[in-house]
mmCIF file of C-alpha atoms and ligand atoms in Angstrom:
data_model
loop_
_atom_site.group_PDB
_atom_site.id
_atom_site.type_symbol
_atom_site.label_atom_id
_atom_site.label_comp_id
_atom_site.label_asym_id
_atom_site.label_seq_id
_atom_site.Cartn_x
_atom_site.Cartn_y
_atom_site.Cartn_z
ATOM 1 C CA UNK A 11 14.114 7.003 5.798
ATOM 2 C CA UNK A 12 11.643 9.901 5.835
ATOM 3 C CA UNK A 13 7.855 9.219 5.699
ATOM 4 C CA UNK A 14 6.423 7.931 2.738
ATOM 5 C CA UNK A 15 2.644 9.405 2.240
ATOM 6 C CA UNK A 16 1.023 7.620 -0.532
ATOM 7 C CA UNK A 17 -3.000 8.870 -0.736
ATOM 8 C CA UNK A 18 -5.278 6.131 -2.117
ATOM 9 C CA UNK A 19 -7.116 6.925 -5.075
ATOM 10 C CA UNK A 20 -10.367 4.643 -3.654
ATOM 11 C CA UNK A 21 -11.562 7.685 -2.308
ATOM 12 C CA UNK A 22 -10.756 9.951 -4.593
ATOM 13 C CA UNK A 23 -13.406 11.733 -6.813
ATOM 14 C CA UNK A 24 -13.363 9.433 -10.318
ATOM 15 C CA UNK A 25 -15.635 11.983 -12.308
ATOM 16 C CA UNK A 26 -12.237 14.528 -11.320
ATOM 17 C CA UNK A 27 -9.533 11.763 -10.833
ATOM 18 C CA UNK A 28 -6.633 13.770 -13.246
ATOM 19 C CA UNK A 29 -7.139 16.373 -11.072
ATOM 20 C CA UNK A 30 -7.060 15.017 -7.474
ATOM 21 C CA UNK A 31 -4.140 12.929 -8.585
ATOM 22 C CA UNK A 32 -2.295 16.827 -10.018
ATOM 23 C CA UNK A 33 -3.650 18.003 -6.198
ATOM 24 C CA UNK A 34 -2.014 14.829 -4.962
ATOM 25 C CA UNK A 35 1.725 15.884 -6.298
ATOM 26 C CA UNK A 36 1.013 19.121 -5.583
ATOM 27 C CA UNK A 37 0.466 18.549 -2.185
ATOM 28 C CA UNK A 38 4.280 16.926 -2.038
ATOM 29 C CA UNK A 39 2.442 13.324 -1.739
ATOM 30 C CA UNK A 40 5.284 10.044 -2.720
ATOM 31 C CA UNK A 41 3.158 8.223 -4.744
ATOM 32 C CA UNK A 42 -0.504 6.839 -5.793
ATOM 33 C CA UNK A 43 -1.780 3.862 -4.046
ATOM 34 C CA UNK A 44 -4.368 2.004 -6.223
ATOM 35 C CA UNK A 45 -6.494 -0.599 -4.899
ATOM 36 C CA UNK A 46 -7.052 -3.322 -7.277
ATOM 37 C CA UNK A 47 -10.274 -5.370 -6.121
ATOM 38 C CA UNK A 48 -12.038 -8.287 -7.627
ATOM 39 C CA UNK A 49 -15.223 -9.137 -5.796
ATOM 40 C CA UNK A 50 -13.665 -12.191 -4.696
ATOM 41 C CA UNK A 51 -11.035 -11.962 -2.437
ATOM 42 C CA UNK A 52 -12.603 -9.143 -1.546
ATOM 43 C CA UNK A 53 -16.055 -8.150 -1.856
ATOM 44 C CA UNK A 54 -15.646 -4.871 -3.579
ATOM 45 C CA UNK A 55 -15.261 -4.312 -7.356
ATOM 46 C CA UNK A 56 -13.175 -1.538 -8.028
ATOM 47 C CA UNK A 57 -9.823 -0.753 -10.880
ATOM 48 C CA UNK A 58 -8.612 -2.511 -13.528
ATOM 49 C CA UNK A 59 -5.614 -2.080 -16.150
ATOM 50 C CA UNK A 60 -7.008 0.776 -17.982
ATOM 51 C CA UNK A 61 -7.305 2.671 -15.034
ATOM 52 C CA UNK A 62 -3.667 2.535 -13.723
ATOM 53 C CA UNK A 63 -2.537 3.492 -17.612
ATOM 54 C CA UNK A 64 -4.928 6.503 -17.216
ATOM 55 C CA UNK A 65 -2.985 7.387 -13.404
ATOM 56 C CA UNK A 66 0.560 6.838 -15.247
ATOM 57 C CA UNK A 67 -0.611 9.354 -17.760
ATOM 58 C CA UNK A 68 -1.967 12.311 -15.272
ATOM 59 C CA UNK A 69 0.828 11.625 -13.278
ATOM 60 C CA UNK A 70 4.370 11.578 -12.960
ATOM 61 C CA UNK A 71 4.022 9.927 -9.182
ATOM 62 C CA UNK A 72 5.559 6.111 -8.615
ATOM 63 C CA UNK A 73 2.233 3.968 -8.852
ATOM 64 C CA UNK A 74 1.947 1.914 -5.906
ATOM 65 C CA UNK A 75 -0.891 -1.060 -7.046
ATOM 66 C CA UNK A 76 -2.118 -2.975 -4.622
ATOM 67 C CA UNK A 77 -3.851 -6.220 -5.870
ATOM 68 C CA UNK A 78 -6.722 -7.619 -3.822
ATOM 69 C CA UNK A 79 -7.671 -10.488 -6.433
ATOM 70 C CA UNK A 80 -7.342 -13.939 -6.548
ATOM 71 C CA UNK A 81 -4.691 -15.829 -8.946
ATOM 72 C CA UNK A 82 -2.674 -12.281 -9.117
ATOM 73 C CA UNK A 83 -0.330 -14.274 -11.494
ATOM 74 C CA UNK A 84 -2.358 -13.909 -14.276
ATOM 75 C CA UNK A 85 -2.581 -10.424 -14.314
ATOM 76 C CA UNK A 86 0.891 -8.884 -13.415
ATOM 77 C CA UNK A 87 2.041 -8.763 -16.829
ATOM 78 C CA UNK A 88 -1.193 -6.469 -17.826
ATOM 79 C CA UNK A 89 -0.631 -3.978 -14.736
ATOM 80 C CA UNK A 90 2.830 -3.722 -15.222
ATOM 81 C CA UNK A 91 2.357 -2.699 -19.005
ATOM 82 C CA UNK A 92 0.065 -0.285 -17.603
ATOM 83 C CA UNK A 93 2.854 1.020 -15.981
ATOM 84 C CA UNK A 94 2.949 -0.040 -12.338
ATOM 85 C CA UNK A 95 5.932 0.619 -10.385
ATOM 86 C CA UNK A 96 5.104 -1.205 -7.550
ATOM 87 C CA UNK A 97 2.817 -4.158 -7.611
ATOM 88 C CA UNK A 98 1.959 -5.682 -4.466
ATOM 89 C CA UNK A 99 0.053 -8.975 -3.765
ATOM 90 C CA UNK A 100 -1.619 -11.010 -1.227
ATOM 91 C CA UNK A 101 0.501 -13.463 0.777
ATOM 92 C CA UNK A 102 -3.830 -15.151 0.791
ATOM 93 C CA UNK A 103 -3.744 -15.485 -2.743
ATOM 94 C CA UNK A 104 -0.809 -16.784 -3.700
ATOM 95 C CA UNK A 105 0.167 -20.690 -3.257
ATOM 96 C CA UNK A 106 3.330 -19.754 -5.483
ATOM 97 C CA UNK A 107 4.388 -16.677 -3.658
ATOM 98 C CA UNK A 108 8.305 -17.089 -4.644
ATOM 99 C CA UNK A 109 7.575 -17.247 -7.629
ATOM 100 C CA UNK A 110 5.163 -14.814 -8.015
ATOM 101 C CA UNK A 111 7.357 -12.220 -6.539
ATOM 102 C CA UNK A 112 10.228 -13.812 -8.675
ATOM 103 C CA UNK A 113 7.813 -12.950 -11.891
ATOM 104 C CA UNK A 114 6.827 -9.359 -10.634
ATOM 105 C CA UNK A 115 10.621 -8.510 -10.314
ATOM 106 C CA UNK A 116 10.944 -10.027 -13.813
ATOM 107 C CA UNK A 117 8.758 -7.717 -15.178
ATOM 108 C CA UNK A 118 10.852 -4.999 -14.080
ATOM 109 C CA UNK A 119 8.277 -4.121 -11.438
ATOM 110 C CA UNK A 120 9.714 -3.733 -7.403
ATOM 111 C CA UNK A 121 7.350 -6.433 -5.714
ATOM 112 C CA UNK A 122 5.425 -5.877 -2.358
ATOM 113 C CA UNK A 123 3.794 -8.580 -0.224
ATOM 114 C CA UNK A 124 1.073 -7.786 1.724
ATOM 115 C CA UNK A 125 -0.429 -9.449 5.025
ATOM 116 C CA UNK A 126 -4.168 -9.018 5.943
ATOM 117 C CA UNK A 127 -4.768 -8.447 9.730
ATOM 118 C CA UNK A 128 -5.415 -12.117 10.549
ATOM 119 C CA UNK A 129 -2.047 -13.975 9.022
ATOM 120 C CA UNK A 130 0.908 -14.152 10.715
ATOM 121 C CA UNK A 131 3.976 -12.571 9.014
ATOM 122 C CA UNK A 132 6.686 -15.517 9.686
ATOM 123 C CA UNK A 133 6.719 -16.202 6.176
ATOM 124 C CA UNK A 134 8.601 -13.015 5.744
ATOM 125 C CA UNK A 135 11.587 -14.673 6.710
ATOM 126 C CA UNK A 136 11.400 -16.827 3.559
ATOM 127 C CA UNK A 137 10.837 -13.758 1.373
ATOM 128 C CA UNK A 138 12.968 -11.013 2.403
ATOM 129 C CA UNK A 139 15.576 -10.477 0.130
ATOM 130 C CA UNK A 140 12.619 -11.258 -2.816
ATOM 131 C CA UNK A 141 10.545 -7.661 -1.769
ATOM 132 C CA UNK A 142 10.947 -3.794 -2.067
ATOM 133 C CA UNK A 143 7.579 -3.342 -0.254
ATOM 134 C CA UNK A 144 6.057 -5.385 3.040
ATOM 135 C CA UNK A 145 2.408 -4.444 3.256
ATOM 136 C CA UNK A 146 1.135 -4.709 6.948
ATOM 137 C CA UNK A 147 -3.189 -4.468 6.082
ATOM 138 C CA UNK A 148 -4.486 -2.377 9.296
ATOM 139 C CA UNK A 149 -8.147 -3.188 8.269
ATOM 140 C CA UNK A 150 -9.300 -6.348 6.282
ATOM 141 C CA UNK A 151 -9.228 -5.305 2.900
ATOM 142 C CA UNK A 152 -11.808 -4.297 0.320
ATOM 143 C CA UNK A 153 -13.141 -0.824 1.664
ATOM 144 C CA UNK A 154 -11.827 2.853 2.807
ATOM 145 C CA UNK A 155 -13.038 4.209 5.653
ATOM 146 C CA UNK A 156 -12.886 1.358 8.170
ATOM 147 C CA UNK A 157 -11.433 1.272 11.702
ATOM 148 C CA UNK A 158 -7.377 0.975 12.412
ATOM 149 C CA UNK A 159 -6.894 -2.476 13.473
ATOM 150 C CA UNK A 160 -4.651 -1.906 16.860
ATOM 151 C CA UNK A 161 -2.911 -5.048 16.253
ATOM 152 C CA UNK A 162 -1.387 -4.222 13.114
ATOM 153 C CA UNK A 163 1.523 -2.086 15.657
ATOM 154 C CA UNK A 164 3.059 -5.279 16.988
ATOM 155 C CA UNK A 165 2.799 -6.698 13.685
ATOM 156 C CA UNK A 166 4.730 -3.837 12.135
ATOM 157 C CA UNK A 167 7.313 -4.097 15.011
ATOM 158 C CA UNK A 168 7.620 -7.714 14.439
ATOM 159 C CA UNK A 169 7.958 -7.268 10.503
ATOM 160 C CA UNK A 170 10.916 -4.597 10.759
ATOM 161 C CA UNK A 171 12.868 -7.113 13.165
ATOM 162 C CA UNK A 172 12.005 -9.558 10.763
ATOM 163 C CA UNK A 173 13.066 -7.564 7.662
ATOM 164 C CA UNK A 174 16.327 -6.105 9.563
ATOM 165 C CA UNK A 175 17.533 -9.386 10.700
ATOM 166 C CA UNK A 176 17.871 -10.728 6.925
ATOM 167 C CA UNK A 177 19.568 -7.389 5.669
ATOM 168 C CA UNK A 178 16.015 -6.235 4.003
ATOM 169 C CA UNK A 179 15.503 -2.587 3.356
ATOM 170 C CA UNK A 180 12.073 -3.052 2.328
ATOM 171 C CA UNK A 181 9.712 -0.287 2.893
ATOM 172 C CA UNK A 182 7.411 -1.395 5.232
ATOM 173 C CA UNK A 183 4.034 -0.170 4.737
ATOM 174 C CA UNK A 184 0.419 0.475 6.476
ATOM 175 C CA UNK A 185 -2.870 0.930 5.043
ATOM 176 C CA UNK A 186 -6.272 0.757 6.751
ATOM 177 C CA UNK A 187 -7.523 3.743 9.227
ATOM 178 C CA UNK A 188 -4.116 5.853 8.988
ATOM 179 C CA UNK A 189 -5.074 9.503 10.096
ATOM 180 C CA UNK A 190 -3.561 12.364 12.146
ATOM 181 C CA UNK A 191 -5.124 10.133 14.772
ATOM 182 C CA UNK A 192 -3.220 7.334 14.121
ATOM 183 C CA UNK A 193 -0.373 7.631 12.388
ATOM 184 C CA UNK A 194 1.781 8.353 15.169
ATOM 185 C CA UNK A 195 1.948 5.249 16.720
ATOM 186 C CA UNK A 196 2.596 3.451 13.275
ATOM 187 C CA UNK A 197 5.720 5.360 12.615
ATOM 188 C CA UNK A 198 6.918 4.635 15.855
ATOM 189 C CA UNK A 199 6.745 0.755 15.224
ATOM 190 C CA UNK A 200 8.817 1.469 12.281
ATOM 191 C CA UNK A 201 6.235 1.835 9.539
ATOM 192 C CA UNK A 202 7.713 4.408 7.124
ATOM 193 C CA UNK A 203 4.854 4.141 4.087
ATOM 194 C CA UNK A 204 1.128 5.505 4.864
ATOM 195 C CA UNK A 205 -1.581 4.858 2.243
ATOM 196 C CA UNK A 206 -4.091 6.828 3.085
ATOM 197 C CA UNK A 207 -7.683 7.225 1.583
ATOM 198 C CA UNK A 208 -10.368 9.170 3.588
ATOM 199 C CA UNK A 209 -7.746 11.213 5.435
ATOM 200 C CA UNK A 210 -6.283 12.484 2.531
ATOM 201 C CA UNK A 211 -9.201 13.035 0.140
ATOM 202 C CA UNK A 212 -12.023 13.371 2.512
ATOM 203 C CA UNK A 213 -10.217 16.167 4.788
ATOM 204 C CA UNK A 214 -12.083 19.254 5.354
ATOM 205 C CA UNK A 215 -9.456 21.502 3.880
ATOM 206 C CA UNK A 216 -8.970 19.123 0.658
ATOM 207 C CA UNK A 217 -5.840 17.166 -0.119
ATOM 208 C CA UNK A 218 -2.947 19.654 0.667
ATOM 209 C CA UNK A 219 -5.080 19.652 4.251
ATOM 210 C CA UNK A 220 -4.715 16.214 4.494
ATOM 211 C CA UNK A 221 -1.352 14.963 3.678
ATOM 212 C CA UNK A 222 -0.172 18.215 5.398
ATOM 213 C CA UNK A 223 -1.862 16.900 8.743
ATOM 214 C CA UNK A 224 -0.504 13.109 8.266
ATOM 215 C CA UNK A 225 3.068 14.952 8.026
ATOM 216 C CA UNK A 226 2.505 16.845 11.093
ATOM 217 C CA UNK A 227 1.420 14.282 13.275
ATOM 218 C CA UNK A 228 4.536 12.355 12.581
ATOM 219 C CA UNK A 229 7.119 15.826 12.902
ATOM 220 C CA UNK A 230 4.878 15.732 16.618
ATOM 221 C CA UNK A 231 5.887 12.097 17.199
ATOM 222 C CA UNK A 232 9.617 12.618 16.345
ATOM 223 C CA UNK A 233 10.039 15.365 18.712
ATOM 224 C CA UNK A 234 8.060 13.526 21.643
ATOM 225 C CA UNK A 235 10.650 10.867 21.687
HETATM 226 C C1 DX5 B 10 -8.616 -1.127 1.827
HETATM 227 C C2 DX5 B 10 -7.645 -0.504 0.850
HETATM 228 C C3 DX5 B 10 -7.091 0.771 1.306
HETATM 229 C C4 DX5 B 10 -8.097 1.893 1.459
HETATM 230 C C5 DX5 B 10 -7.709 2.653 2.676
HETATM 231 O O1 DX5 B 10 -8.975 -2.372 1.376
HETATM 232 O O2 DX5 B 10 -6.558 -1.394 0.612
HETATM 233 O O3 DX5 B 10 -5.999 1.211 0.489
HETATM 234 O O4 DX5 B 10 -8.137 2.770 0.366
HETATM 235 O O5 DX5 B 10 -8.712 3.556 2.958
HETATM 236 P P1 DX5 B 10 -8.766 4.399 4.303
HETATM 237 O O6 DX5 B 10 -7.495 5.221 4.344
HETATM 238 O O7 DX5 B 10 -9.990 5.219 4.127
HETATM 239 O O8 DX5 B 10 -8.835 3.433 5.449
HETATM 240 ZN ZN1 ZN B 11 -4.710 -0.583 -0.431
#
């Protein structure tokens, strides 16, 4: 499977959002990651409903949500009328995960799971053939621009075997940190899906700049190998 960029609209400019998301697709980006956060599981307070039904509207781009908010259950059938295509959720917030997933697919949504940087992912063997999407947090969640989280490689190593030995083929992805910098050595653990929020929208030479430098770090990793 080829790399998988999807920039993360968190730091994208919200007085311009229609147009970074149009610079987004024209830049040859997969898809829109938008972080959903509730001040609770996280500290930040950022996108709700409306906001994802404005995205599906400038954009023709899968819509990757990722929900950082406690009791996601009662709020999957809202973001997928909003038109979510993926809608991921917190292996921290859910007591009910199989069902929850169970309910997301329901919906006619693909489900993700996601893992913060301090919880082990052994529960993925339970819940493999329930996802589309295994979400391996290189920073603790709630705000761009943090520091990748070295650990998250061996956890993305340990997630593929994980995923490969039940038959899975889940994307498997990574957000927290990813850059030009760092990307490199995710993709070689097996990571195929980068969300990606400074590097993308805070590059120098704008978004093109920046997805087109994730992409080229990786072409330099294949051919070191
Ligand atoms: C962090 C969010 C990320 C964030 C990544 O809680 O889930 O999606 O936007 O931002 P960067 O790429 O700046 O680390
Ligand atoms: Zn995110």
């Amino acid at each position: 499977m080829n790399a998988l960029i999807s920039p993360s609209i968190l730091s994208a400019d919200m007085m311009r959002l229609g147009a970074d998301l149009q610079a987004c697709e024209a830049a040859g980006a997969d898809a829109i990651h938008i972080d959903v956060m509730d001040g609770r599981f996280v500290p930040n307070i950022t996108f709700g409903p409306d906001i994802v039904a404005a995205c599906k509207r400038a954009t023709s781009l899968p819509l990757d949500v990722h929900l950082m908010i406690v009791e996601p259950e009662k709020h999957l059938e809202s973001f997928a009328s909003a038109g979510a295509d993926y809608l991921t959720v917190h292996y921290e917030t859910c007591p009910h995960i199989h069902r929850t997933l169970q309910t997301i697919r329901e919906l006619g949504v693909r489900p993700g799971l996601s893992y913060n940087p301090g919880t082990p992912v052994e529960s993925l063997g339970l819940l493999a053939e329930m996802v589309d999407l295994v979400l391996i947090m290189s920073v603790n969640p709630g705000f761009g621009g943090q520091k990748f989280i070295p650990q998250a490689i061996g956890k993305i190593e340990q997630t593929c075997a994980i995923l490969s030995a039940h038959g899975s083929s889940a994307m498997v992805q990574v957000d927290g940190g990813i850059s030009a910098a760092t990307i490199q050595a995710v993709y070689a653990a097996g990571a195929r899906n980068f969300v990606a929020g400074t590097s993308v929208f805070k590059h120098p030479d704008g978004v093109a700049g920046g997805v087109r430098a994730l992409r080229e770090a990786i072409d330099l990793n294949q051919k070191s190998r």
